[in-house]
Coordinates of C-alpha atoms and ligand atoms in Angstrom, one line a residue:
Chain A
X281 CA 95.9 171.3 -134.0
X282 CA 93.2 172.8 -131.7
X283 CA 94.9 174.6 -128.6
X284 CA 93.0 171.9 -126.2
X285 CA 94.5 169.3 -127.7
X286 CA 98.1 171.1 -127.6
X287 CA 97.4 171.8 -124.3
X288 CA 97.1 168.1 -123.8
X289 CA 100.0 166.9 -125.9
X290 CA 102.5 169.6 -123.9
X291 CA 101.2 168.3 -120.3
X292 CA 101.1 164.4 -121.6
X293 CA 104.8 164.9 -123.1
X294 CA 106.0 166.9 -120.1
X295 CA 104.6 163.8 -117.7
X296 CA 106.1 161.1 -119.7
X297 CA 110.1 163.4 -119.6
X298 CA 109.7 163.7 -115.8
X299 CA 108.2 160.1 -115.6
X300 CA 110.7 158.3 -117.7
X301 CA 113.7 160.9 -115.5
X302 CA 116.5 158.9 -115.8
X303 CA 116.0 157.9 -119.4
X304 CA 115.6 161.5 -120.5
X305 CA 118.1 163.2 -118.4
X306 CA 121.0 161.0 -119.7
X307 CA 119.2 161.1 -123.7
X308 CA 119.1 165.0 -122.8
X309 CA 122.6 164.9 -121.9
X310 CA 123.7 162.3 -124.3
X311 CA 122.2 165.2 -127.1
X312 CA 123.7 168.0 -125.1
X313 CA 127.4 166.3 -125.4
X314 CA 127.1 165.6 -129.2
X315 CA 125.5 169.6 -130.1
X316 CA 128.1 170.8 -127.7
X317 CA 130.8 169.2 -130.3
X318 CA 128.7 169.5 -133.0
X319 CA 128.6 173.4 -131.6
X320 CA 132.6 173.8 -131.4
X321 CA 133.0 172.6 -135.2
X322 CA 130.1 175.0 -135.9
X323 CA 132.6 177.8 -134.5
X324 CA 135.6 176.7 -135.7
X325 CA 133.8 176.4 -139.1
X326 CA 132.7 179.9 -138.6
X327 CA 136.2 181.1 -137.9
X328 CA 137.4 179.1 -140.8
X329 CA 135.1 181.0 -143.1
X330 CA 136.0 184.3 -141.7
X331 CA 139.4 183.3 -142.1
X332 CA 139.4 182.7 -145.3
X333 CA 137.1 186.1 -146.3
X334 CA 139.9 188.3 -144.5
X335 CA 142.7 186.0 -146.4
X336 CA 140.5 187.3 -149.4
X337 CA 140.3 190.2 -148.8
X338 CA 143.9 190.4 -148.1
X339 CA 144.8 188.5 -151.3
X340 CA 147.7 191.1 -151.6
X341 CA 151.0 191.1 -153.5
X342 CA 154.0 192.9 -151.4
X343 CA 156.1 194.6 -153.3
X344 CA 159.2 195.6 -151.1
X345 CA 161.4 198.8 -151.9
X346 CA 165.4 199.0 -152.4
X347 CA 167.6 200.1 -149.3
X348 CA 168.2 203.0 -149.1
X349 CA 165.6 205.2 -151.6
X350 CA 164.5 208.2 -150.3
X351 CA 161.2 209.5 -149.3
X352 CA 160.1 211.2 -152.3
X353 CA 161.2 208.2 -154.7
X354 CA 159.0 205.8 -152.1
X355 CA 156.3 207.8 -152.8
X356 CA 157.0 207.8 -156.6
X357 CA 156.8 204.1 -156.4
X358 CA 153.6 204.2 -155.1
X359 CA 152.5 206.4 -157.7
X360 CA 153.6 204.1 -160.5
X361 CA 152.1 201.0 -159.0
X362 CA 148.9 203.0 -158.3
X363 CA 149.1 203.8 -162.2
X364 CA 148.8 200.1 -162.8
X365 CA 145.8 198.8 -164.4
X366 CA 144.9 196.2 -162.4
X367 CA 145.9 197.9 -159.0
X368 CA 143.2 198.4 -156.5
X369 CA 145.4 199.8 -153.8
X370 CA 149.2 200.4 -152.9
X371 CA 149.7 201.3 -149.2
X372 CA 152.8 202.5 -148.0
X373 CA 154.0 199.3 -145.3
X374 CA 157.0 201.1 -143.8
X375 CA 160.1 199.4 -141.8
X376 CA 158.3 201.0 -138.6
X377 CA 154.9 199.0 -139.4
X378 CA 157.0 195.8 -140.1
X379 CA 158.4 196.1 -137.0
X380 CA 155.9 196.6 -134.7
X381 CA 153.5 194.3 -136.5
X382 CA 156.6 192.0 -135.7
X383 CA 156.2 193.1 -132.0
X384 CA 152.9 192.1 -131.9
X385 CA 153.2 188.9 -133.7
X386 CA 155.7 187.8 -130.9
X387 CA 153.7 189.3 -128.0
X388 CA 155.2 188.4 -124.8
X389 CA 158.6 187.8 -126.3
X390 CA 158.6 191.2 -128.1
X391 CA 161.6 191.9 -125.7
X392 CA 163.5 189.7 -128.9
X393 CA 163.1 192.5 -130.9
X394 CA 165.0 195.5 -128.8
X395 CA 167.3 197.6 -129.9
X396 CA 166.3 197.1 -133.4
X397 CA 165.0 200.6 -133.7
X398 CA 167.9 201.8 -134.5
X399 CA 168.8 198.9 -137.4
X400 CA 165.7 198.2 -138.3
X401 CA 166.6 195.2 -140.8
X402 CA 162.6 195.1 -142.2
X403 CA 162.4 196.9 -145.5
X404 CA 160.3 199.5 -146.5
X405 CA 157.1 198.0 -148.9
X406 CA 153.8 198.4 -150.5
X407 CA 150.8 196.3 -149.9
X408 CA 148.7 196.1 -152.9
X409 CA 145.4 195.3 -153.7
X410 CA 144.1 193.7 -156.6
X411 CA 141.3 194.0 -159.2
X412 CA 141.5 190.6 -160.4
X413 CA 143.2 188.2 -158.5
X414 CA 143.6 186.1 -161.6
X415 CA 145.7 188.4 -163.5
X416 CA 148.1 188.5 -160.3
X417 CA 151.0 187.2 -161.9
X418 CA 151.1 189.6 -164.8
X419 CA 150.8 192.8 -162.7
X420 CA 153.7 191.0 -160.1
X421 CA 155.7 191.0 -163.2
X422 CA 154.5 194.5 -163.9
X423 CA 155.5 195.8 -160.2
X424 CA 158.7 193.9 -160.3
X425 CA 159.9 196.7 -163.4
X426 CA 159.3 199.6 -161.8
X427 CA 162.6 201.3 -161.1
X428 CA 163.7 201.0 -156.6
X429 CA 161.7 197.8 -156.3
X430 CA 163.6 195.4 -155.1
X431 CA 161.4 191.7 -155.2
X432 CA 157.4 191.8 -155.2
X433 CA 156.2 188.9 -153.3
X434 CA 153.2 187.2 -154.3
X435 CA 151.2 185.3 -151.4
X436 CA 148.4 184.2 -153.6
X437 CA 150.0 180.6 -153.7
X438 CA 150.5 180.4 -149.9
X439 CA 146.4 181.9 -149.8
X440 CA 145.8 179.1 -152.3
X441 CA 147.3 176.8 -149.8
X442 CA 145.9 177.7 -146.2
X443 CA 141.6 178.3 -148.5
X444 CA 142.8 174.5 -149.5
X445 CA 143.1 173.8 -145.7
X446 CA 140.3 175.5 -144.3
X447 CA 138.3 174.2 -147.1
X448 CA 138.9 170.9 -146.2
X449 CA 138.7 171.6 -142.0
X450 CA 135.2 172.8 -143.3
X451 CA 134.5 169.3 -145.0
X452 CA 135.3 167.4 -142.6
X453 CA 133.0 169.3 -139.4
X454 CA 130.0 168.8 -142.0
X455 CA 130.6 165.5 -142.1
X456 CA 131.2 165.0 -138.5
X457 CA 128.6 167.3 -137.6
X458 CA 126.3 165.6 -139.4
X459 CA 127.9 162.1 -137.7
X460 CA 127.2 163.3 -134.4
X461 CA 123.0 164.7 -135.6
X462 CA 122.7 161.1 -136.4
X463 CA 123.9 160.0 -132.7
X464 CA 121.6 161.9 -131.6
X465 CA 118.9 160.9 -133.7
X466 CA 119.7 157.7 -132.5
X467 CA 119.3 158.0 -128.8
X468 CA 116.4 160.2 -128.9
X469 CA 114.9 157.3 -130.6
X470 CA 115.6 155.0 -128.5
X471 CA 114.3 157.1 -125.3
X472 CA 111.3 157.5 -127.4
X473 CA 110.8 153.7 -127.7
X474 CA 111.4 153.0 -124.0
X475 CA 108.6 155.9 -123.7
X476 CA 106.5 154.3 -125.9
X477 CA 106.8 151.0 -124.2
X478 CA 106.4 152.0 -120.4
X479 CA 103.2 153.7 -122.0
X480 CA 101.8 150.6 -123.9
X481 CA 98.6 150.4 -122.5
X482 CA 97.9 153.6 -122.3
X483 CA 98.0 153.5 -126.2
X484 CA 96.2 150.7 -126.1
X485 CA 93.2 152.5 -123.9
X486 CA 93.5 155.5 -126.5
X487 CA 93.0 153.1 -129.3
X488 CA 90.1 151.4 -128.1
X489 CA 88.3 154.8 -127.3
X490 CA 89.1 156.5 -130.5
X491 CA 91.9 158.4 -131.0
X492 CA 93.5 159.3 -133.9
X493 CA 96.8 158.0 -135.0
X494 CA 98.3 161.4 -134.7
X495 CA 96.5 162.1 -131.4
X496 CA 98.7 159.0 -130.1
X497 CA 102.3 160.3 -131.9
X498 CA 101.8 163.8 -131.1
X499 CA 103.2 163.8 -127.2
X500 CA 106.1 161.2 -128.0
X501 CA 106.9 163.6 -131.1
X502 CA 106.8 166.5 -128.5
X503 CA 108.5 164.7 -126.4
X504 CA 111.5 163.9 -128.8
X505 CA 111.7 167.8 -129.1
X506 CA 111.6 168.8 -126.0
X507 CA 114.8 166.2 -125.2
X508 CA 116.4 167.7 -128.3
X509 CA 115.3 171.3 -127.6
X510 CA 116.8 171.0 -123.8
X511 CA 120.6 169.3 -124.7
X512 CA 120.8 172.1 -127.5
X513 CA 119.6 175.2 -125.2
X514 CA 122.4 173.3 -122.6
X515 CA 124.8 172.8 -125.3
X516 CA 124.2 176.7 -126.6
X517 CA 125.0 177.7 -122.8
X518 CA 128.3 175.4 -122.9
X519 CA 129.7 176.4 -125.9
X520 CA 128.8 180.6 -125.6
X521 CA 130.4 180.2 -122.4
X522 CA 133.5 178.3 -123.4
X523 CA 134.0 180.7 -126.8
X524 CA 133.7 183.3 -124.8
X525 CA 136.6 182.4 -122.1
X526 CA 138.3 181.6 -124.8
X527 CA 137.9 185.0 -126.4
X528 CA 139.0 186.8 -123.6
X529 CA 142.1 184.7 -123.0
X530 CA 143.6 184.6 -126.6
X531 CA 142.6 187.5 -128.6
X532 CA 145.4 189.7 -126.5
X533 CA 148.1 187.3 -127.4
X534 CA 146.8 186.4 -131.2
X535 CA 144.8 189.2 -132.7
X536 CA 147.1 189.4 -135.8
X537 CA 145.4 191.4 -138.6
X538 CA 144.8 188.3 -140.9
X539 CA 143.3 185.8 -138.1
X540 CA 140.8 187.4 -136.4
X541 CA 138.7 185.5 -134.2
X542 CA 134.6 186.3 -134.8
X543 CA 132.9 188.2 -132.2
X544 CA 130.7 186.3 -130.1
X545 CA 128.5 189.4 -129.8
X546 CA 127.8 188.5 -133.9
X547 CA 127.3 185.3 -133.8
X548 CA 125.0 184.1 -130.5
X549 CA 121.4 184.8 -132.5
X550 CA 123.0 182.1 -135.6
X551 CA 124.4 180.0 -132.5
X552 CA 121.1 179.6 -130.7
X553 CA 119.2 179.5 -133.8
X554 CA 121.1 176.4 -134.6
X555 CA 121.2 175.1 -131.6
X556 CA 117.6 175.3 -131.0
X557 CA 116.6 174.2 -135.0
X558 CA 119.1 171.1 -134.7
X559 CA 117.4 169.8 -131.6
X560 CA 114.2 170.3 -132.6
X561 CA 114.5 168.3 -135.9
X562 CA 117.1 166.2 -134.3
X563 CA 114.5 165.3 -131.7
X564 CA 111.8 164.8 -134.0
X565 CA 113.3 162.7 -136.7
X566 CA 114.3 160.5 -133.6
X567 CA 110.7 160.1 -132.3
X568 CA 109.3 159.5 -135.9
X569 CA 111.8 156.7 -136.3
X570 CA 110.7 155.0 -133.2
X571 CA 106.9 155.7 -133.7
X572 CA 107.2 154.5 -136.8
X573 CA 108.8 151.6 -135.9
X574 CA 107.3 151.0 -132.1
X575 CA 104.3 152.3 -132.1
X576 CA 101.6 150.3 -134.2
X577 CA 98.6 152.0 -134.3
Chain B
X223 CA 72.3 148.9 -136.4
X224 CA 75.2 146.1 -135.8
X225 CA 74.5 143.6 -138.9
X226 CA 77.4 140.5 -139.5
X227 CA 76.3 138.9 -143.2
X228 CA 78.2 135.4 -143.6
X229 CA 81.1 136.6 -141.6
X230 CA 84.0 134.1 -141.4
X231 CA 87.5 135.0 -139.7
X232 CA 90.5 132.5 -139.6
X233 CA 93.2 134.1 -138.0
X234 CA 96.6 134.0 -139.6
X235 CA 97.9 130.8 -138.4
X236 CA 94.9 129.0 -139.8
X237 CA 92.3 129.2 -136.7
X238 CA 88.7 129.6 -137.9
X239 CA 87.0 131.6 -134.9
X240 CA 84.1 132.7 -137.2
X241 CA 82.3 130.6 -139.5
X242 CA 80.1 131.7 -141.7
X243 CA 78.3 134.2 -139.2
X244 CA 75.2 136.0 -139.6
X245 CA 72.7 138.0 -137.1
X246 CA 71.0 141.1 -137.0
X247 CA 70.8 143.6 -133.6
X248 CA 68.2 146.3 -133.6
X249 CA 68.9 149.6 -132.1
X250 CA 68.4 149.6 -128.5
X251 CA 68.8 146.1 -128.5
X252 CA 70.3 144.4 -125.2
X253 CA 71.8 140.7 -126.9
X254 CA 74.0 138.2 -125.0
X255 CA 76.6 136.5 -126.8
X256 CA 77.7 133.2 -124.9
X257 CA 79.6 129.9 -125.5
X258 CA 82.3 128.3 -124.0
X259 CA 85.6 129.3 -124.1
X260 CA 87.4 129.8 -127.5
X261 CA 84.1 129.7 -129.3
X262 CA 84.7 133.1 -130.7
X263 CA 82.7 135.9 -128.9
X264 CA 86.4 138.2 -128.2
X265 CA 86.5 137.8 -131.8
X266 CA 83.3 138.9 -132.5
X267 CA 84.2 142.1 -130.7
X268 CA 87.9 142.7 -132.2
X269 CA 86.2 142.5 -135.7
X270 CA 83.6 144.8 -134.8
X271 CA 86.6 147.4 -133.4
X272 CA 88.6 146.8 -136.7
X273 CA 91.0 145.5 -134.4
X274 CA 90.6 142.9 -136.7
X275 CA 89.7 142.2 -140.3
X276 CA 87.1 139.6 -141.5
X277 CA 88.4 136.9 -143.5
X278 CA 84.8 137.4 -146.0
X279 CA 81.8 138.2 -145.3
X280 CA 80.9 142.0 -144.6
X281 CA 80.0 144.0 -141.3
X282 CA 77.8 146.9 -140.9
X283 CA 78.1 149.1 -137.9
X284 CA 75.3 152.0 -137.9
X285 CA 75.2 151.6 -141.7
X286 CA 79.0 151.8 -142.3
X287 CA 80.4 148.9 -143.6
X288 CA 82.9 147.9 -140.8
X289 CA 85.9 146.1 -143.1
X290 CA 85.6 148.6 -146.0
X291 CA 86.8 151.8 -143.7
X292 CA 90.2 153.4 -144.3
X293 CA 92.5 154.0 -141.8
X294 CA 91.7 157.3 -140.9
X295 CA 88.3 156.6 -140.1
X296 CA 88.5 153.5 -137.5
X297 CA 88.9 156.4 -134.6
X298 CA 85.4 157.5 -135.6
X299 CA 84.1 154.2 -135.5
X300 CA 85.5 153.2 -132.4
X301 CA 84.1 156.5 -130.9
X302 CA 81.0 155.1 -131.5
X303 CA 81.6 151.9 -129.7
X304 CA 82.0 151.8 -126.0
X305 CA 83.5 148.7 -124.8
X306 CA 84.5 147.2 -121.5
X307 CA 86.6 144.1 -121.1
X308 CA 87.1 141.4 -118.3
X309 CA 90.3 143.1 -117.1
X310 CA 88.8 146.7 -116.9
X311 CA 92.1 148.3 -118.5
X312 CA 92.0 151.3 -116.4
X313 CA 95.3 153.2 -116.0
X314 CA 96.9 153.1 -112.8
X315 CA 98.6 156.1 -112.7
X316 CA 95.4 158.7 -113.2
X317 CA 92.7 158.6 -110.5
X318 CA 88.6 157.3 -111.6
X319 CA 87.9 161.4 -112.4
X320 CA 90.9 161.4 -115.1
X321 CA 90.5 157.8 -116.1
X322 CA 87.1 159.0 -117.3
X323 CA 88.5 162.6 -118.5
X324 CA 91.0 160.5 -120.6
X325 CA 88.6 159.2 -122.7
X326 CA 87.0 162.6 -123.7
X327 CA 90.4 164.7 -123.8
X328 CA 91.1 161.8 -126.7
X329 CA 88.5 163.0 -129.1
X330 CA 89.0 166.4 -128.4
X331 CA 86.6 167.4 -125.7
X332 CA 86.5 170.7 -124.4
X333 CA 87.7 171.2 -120.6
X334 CA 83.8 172.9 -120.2
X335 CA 82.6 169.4 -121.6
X336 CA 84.6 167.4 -119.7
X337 CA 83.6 169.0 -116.6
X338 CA 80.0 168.5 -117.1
X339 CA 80.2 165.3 -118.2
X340 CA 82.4 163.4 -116.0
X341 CA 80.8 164.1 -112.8
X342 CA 77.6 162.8 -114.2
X343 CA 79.3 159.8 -115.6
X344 CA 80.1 158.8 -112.2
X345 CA 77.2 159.5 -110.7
X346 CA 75.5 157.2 -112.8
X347 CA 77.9 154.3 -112.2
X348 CA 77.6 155.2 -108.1
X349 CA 81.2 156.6 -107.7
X350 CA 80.8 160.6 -107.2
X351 CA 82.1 160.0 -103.9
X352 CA 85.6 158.0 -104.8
X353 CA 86.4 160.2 -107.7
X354 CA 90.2 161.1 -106.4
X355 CA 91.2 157.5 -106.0
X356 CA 93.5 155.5 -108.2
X357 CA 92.3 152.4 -109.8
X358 CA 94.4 150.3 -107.4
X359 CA 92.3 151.6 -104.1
X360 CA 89.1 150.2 -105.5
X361 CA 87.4 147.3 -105.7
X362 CA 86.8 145.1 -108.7
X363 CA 83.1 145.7 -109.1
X364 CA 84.2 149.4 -108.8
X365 CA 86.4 149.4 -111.7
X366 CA 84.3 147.4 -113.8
X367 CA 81.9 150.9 -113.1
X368 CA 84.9 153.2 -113.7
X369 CA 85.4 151.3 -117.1
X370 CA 81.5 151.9 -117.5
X371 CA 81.8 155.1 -116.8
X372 CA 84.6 155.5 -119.6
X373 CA 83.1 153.5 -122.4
X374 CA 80.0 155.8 -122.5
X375 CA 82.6 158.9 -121.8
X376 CA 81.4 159.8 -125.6
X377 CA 77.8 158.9 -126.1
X378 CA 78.6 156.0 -128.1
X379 CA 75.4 154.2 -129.3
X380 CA 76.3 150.7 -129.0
X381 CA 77.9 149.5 -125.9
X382 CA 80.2 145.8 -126.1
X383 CA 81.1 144.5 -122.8
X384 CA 83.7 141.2 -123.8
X385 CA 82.7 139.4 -120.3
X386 CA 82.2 142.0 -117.9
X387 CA 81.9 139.7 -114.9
X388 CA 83.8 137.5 -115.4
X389 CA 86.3 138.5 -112.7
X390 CA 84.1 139.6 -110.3
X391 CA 82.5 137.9 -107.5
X392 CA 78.3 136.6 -108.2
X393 CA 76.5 139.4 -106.5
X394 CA 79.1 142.5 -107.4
X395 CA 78.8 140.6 -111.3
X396 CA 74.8 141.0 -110.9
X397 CA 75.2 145.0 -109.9
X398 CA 77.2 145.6 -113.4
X399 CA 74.7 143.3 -115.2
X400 CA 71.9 145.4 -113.8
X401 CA 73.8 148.7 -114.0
X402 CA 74.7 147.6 -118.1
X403 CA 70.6 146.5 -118.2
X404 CA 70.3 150.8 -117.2
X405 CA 72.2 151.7 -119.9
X406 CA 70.3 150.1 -122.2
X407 CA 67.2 151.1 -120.8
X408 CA 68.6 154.7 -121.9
X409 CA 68.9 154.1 -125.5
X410 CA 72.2 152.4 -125.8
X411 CA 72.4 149.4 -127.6
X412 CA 74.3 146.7 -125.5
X413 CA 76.0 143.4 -126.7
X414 CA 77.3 141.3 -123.8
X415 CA 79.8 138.3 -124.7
X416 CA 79.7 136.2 -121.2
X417 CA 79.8 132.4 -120.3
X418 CA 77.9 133.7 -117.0
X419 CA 74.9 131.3 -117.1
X420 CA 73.1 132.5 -114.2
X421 CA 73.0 136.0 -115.3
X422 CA 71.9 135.0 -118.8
X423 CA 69.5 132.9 -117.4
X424 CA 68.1 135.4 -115.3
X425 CA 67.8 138.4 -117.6
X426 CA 65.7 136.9 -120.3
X427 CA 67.1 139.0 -122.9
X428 CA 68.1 137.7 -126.9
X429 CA 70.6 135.2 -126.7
X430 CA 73.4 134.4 -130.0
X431 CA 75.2 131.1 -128.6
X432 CA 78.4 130.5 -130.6
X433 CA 80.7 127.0 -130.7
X434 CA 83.6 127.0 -132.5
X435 CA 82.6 129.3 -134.5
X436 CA 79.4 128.6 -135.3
X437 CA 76.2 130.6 -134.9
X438 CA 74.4 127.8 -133.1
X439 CA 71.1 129.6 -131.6
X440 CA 69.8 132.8 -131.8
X441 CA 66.4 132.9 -129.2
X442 CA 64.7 136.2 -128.7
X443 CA 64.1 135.5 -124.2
X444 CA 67.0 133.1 -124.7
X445 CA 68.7 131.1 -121.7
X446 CA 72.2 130.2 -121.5
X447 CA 71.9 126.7 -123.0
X448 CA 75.4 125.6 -122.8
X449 CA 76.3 122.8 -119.8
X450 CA 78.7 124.2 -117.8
X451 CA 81.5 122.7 -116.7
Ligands
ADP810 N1 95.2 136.6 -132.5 C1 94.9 135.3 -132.6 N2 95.6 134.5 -133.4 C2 95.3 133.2 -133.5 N3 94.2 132.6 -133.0 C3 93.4 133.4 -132.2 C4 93.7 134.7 -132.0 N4 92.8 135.2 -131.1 C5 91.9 134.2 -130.9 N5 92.3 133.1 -131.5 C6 91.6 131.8 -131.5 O1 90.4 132.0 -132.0 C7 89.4 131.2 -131.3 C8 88.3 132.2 -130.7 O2 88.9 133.1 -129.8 P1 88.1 134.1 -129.0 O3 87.3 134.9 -130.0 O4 89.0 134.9 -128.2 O5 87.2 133.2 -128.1 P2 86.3 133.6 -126.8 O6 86.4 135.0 -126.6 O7 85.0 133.1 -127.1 O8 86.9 132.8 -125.7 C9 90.2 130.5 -130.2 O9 90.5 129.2 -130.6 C10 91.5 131.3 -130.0 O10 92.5 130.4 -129.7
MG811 MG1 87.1 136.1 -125.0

């Protein structure tokens, strides 16, 4: 493509947006509305997944410690699990830490939890790590012997259950995501035709003088892109803005250890990226649909 | 350099608007095409565009055989036919200067080129000095020259006009006869389609006279011939 003709395509594409105003304001906005939900299931896919790499992570087996042991015979325990083949990690979980983590899992109604200092009821534990999560139910077995343990709890079935969950909330935004790129494919297509039809004879001029097939797609396949390329950049704004605010409210109330909401500060380069690569080929799959279908050349 | 060897075109729902056509134009030729109405001479044109496709027979444009070309290269035939049309076809939204431009930006032209060219375009067609106004501010003799002015925005060699005049009032109709009669003068080969008699008549150039269809005289001073109606 030589820059002249670029040039041309850019300012002939540009004329027919502005021209064709109402049309591509409401295809641009039409667009915008489907990225901008297309955007939030990106998100809450992205927390989904992050979700379910701290649940990972956290695959952990509890094991809690009899009433009443003393501080060196805690600290034996550990030992012992420690010794354990497929142990990773024991660390000490004390009645304190249960507590307060409770404190801050209730948040503003902490107040609940006064005057439990003094009987705490949360027993002292260990949080351990595996190796191999697959051999979990032999070293629970394995825990559960050691001498001052009192039940090992195993969360690897309740993991199993919430990675079945998000698995399937991740299913289903592909598949409405990819609904709601179709939409959209849709509408710019049909902007596209209208475009190509308030332009007819201009096409017909540039056939009769010589112009090349692609000459003639070109600006409607620019134009397609640049209504794509708009609702997305639009969309980008909305949704940065609304994950943001929505940051700010709820990770003082929520921010337990195991959901943690992803940064926006990580994630606006992939955001914009997508935004700005979905409604480019959103855009241009729409006008090639419509050129190929409208525009005989 | 435009040759038609036993060229026959029925359209799709069976309408034979070409039968069994032949006729050879020279370079630098300046050839009238008349007959009445519906006797084929748009055709004639639309086949010689590859707007449409001859039913048999073959056509030879410059030495490229016309029905034989693929896609890709009907751009770079048609760049090398200028035509003009009855209902001018200008755009109404880009003044006479870019109506003109248009045509060069199309293949490519440079913005140096087009600069140089355009204004001497108009010059020759008489309309330096109404180069900012749209198509709907002129009159009809001027945009027949504005279309002139486009059609030869590329150097083509070959020049069709698919009745030029026909809109136009006698004496404006004689102007763009005279002002086509300078282009050829220049080099360009020019074939007219008109049921104009007077202007035939009066330029005493080679006439092909078509009737349904049929190649039915082919004088080198040629008159009109036809009664008109
Ligand atoms: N696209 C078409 N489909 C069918 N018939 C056509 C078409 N174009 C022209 N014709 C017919 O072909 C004949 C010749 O048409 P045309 O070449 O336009 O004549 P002219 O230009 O001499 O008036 C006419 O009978 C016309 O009705
Ligand atoms: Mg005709």
């Amino acid at each position: 493509m030589k820059l002249a003709n670029f040039r041309y395509y850019l300012s002939q594409s540009l004329r027919s947006v502005v021209r064709n105003g109402f049309m591509s304001v409401s295809s641009i906005f039409t667009v915008m509305c489907c990225l901008f939900i297309l955007g939030l299931f990106l998100i809450i896919s992205m927390n989904v997944n992050s979700i379910a790499d701290q649940i990972r992570n956290q695959c952990e087996i509890q094991a809690f410690i009899a009433d009443g042991s003393s501080q060196r015979q805690i600290t034996e325990i550990g030992e012992r699990i420690r010794a354990l083949d497929n142990v990773r990690e024991a660390v000490l979980f004390t009645k304190k830490d249960a507590l307060d983590y409770m404190r801050k899992l209730f948040a503003d109604n902490a107040q609940a939890l006064d005057g439990l200092e003094n009987d705490n009821p949360f027993p002292d534990s260990y949080k351990i790590t595996l190796k191999d999560l697959s051999q979990a139910g032999t070293t629970v077995v394995s825990v559960g012997t050691i001498t001052g343990v009192k039940n090992v709890e195993n969360k690897q079935a309740l993991m199993d259950k919430i990675l079945a969950v998000t698995g399937k909330i991740k299913d289903a935004s592909l598949w409405l995501m990819l609904l709601l790129c179709v939409v959209s494919v849709f509408i710019i297509a049909n902007t596209i035709k209208l475009a190509v039809f308030s332009r007819r004879r201009e096409i017909n001029v540039m056939k009769f003088v010589g112009a090349t097939d692609w000459f003639i797609r070109w600006p409607f396949i620019i134009e397609g892109i640049i209504i794509g390329v708009s609702g997305g950049l639009i969309a980008f704004g909305l949704v940065s803005w609304g994950y943001i605010a929505v940051l700010k409210d709820v990770d003082g109330a929520i921010s337990l250890d195991m959901f943690r909401f992803v940064p926006y500060p990580g994630i606006w380069h992939i955001l914009l990226a997508a935004f700005i690569g979905l409604g480019a080929v959103i855009g241009a799959a729409g006008s090639s649909l419509s050129i190929r279908k409208h525009l005989k050349v | 350099m435009i040759t038609f060897e036993n060229v026959t075109k029925a359209y799709d729902n069976g309408t034979v608007a070409l039968d069994n056509i032949s006729f050879h134009i020279d370079k630098g030729e300046f050839v009238f095409v008349v007959g009445p109405s519906g006797a084929g001479k748009s055709t004639i044109t639309r086949l010689l565009m590859h707007e449409e496709l001859p039913t048999s027979g073959s056509i030879l444009v410059d030495g490229i055989a016309v029905q034989d070309l693929k896609r890709p290269e009907i751009p770079y035939l048609r760049r090398s036919i200028g035509v003009v049309f009855q209902d001018f076809r200008l755009l109404d939204d880009r003044n006479v200067y870019e109506n003109v431009s248009f045509a060069m930006q199309i293949v490519g032209a440079s913005r140096r080129e087009i600069r140089r060219q355009v204004p001497s375009l108009l010059s020759m067609v008489g309309l330096s000095h109404k180069a900012k106004l749209l198509p709907t501010q002129l009159s009809r003799g001027e945009a027949q020259r504005v279309s002139l002015a486009r059609a030869l925005a590329n150097n083509p060699p070959i020049l069709l006009a698919d009745e030029p005049t026909a809109s136009l009032p006698p004496k404006t109709a004689f102007e763009i006869v005279e002002l086509i009669g300078e282009i050829n003068a220049r080099g360009t080969t020019v074939v007219m389609a008109t049921h104009a008699k007077d202007i035939v008549d009066n330029m005493k150039k080679r006439v092909i006279a078509i009737e349904d269809g049929l190649l039915v005289r082919d004088e080198v001073k040629g008159g009109y011939g036809f009664e008109t109606r």
